[in-house]
GROMACS .gro file of C-alpha atoms in nm:
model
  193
    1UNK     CA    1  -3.535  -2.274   4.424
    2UNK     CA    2  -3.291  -2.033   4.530
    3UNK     CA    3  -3.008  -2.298   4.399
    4UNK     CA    4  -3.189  -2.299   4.092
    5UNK     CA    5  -3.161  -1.925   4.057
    6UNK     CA    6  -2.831  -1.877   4.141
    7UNK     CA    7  -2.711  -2.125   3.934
    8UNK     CA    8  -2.917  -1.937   3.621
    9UNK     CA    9  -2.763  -1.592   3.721
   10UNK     CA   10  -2.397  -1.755   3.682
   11UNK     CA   11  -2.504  -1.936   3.352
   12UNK     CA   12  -2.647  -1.599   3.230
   13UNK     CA   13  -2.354  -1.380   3.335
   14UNK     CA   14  -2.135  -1.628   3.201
   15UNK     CA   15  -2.298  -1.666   2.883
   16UNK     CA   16  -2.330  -1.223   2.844
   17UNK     CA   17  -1.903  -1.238   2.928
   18UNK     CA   18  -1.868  -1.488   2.681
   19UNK     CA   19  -2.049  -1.283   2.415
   20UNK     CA   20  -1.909  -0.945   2.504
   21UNK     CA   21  -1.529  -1.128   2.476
   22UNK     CA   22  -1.615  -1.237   2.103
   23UNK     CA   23  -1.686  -0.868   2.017
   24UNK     CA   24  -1.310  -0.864   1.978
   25UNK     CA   25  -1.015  -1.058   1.804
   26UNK     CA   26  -0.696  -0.999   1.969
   27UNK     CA   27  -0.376  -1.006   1.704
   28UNK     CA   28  -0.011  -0.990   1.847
   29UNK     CA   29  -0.178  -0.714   2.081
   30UNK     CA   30  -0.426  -0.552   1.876
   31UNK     CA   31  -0.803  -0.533   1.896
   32UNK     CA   32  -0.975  -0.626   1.558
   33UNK     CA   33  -1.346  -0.591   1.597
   34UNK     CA   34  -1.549  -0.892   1.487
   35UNK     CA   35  -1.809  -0.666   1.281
   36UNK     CA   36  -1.735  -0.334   1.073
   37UNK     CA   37  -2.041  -0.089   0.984
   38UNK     CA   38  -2.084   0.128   0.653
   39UNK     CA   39  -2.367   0.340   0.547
   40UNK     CA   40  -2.611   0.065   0.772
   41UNK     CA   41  -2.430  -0.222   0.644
   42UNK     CA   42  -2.295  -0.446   0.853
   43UNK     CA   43  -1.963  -0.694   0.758
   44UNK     CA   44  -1.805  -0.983   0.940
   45UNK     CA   45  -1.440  -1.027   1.019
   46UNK     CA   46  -1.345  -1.313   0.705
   47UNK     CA   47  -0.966  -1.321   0.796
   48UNK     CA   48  -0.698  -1.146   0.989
   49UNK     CA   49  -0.359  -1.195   0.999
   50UNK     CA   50  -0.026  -0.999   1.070
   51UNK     CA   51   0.196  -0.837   0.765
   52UNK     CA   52   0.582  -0.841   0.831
   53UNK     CA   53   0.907  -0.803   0.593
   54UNK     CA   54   1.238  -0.903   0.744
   55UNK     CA   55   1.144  -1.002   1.080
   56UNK     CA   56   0.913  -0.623   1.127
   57UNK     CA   57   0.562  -0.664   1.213
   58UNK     CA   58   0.436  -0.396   0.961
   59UNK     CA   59   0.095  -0.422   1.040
   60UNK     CA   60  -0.222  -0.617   1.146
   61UNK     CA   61  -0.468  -0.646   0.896
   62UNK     CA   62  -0.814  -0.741   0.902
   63UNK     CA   63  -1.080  -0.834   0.572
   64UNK     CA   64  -1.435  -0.800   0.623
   65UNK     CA   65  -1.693  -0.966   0.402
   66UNK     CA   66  -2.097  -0.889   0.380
   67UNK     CA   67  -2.101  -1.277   0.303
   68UNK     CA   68  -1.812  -1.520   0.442
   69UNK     CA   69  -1.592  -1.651   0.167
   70UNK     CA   70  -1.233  -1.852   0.109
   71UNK     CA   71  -1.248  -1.821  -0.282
   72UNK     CA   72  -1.029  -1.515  -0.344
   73UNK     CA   73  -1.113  -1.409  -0.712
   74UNK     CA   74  -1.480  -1.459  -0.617
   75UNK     CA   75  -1.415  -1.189  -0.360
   76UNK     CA   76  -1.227  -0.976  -0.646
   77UNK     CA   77  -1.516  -0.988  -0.852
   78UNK     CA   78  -1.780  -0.900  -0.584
   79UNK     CA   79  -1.968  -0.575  -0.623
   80UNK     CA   80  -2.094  -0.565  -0.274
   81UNK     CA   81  -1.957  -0.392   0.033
   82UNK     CA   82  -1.636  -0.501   0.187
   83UNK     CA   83  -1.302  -0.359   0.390
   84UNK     CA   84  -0.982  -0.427   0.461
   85UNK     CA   85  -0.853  -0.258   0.800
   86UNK     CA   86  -0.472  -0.180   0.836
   87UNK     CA   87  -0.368  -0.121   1.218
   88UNK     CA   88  -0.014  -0.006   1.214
   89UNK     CA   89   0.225  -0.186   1.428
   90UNK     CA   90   0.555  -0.040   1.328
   91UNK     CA   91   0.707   0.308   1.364
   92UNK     CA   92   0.922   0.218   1.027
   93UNK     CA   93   0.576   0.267   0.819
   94UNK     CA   94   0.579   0.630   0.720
   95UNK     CA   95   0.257   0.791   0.458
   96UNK     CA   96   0.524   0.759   0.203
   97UNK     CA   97   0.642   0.405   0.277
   98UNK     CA   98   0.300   0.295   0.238
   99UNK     CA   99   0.144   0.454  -0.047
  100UNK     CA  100   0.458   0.314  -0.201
  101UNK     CA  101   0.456  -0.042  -0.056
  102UNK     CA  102   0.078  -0.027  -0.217
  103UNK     CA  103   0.189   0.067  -0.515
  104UNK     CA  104   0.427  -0.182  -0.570
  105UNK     CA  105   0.184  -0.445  -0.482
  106UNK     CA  106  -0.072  -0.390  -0.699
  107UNK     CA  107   0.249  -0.388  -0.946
  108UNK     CA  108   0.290  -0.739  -0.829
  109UNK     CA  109  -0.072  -0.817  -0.865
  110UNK     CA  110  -0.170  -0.641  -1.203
  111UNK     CA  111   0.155  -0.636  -1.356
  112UNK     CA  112   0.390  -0.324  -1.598
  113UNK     CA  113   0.053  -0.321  -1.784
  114UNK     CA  114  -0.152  -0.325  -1.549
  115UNK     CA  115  -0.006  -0.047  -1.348
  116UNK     CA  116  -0.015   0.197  -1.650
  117UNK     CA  117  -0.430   0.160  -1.658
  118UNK     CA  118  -0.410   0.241  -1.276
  119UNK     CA  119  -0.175   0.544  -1.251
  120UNK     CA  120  -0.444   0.805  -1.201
  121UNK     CA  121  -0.591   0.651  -0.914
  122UNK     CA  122  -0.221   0.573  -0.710
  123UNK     CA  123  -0.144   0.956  -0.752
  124UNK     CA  124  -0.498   1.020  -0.573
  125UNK     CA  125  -0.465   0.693  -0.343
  126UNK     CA  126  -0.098   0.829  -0.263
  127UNK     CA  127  -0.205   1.178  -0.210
  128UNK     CA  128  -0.469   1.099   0.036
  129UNK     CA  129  -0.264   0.851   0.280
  130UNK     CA  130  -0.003   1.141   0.284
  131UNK     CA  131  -0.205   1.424   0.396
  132UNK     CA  132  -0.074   1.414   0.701
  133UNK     CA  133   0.179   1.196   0.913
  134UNK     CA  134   0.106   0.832   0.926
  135UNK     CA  135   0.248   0.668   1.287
  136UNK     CA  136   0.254   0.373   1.480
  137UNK     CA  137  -0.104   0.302   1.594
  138UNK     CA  138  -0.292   0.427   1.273
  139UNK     CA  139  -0.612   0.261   1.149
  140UNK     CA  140  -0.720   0.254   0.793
  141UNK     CA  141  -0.980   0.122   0.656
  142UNK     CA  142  -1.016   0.105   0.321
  143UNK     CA  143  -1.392   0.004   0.214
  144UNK     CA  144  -1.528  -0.070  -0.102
  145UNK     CA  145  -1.896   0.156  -0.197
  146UNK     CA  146  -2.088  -0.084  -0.425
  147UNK     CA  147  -2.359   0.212  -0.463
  148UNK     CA  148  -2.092   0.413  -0.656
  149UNK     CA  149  -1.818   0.177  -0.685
  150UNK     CA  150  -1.535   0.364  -0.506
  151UNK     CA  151  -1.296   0.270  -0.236
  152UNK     CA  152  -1.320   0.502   0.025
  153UNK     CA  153  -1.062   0.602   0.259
  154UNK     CA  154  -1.080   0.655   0.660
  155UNK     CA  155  -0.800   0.700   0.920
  156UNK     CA  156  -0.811   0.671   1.283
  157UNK     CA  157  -1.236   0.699   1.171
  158UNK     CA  158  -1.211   1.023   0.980
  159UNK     CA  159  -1.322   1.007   0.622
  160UNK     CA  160  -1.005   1.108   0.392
  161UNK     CA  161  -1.143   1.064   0.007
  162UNK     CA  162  -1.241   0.817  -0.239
  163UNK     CA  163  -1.145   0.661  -0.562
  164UNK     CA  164  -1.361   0.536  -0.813
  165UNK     CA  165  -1.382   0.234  -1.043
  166UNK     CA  166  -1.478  -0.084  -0.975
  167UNK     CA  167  -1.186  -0.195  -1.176
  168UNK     CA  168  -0.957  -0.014  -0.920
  169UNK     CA  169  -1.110  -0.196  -0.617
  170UNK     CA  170  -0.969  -0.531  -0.761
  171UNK     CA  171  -0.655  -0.420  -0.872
  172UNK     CA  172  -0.633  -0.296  -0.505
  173UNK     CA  173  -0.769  -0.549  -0.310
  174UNK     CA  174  -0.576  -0.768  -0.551
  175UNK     CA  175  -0.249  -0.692  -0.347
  176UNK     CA  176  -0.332  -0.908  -0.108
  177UNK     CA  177  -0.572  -1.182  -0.266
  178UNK     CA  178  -0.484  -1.194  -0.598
  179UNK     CA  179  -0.281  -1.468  -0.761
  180UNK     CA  180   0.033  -1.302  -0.661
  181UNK     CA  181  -0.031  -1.146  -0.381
  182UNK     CA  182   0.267  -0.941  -0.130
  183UNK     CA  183   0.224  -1.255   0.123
  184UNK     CA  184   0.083  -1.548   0.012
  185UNK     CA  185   0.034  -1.663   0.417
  186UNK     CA  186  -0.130  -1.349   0.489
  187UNK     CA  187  -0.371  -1.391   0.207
  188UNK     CA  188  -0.411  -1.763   0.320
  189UNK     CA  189  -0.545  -1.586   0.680
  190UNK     CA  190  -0.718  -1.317   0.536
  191UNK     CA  191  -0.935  -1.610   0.358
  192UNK     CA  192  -0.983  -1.780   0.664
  193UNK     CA  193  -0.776  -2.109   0.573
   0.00000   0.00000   0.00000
């Protein structure tokens, strides 16, 4: 009996070690939690994967879903809660080189045309990732708010702002899953594939 016992405490222990290692997902270093909360929701890690640009790791990024998914304009179109995380990795992203590097991916995604309808909401989007200095070690996350359809913005877990419009969310989230997206590998590991 006491066998028996033992053996069940090491199956148990193993089994609560097991589950308190998959809280996590480590990436090149960084710690990208398997779950994300907003407002009592609760979303699952879809896809990570790491951004770079001429042989810089830029940043780890992370896409959380309220439902798993691989179709990317299905995700686009979605009205229901969902985040991307950015985890900076690289002293050479400033606030300005991002807001920009944002902006000229949704050019990418949306196109000259595009970009005109969104010009309102890159001025605000710029404004409120250069508030203050943005560093190695930074952590955005940039969640979509189905009950008023704005992307809201949080760094290092302080609420920043928000931008409204559904229409914005998919231009925005477009950067990266959209059918020209800044990395097509990244997007590719963002959907899980």
């Amino acid at each position: 009996m006491k066998k028996f016992l033992s053996l069940l405490a090491l199956v148990l222990l193993f089994n609560l070690n097991t589950a308190n290692a998959q809280k996590n997902f480590n990436v090149n270093g960084i710690e990208v939690p398997r779950t994300l909360e907003f407002k009592g929701k609760s979303m699952s890690l879809n896809g990570v994967g790491q951004r770079s640009k001429f042989f810089t790791d830029l940043y780890v990024q992370a896409l959380y879903l309220s439902k798993y998914s691989q179709d990317a304009a299905q995700i686009l179109d979605s009205q229901t809660e969902m985040a991307i995380t950015l985890h900076i990795t690289s002293d050479l992203v400033s606030s300005k080189k991002l807001s920009k590097a944002l902006e000229k991916g949704m050019l990418k995604s949306v196109g000259d045309e595009g970009i005109l309808i969104f010009s309102k909401e890159l001025k605000e989007l710029e404004y409120l990732l250069t508030t203050e200095v943005t560093k190695k070690g930074d952590l955005f996350e940039l969640t979509f708010n189905p009950q008023d359809e704005s992307l809201w913005i949080t760094k290092n877990g302080t609420y920043k702002g928000q931008i409204k419009g559904l229409e914005f969310k998919k231009a925005f989230y477009g950067i990266w899953l959209s059918e020209n997206p800044v990395d097509k590998d990244l997007k590719d590991e963002l959907l899980g594939k």
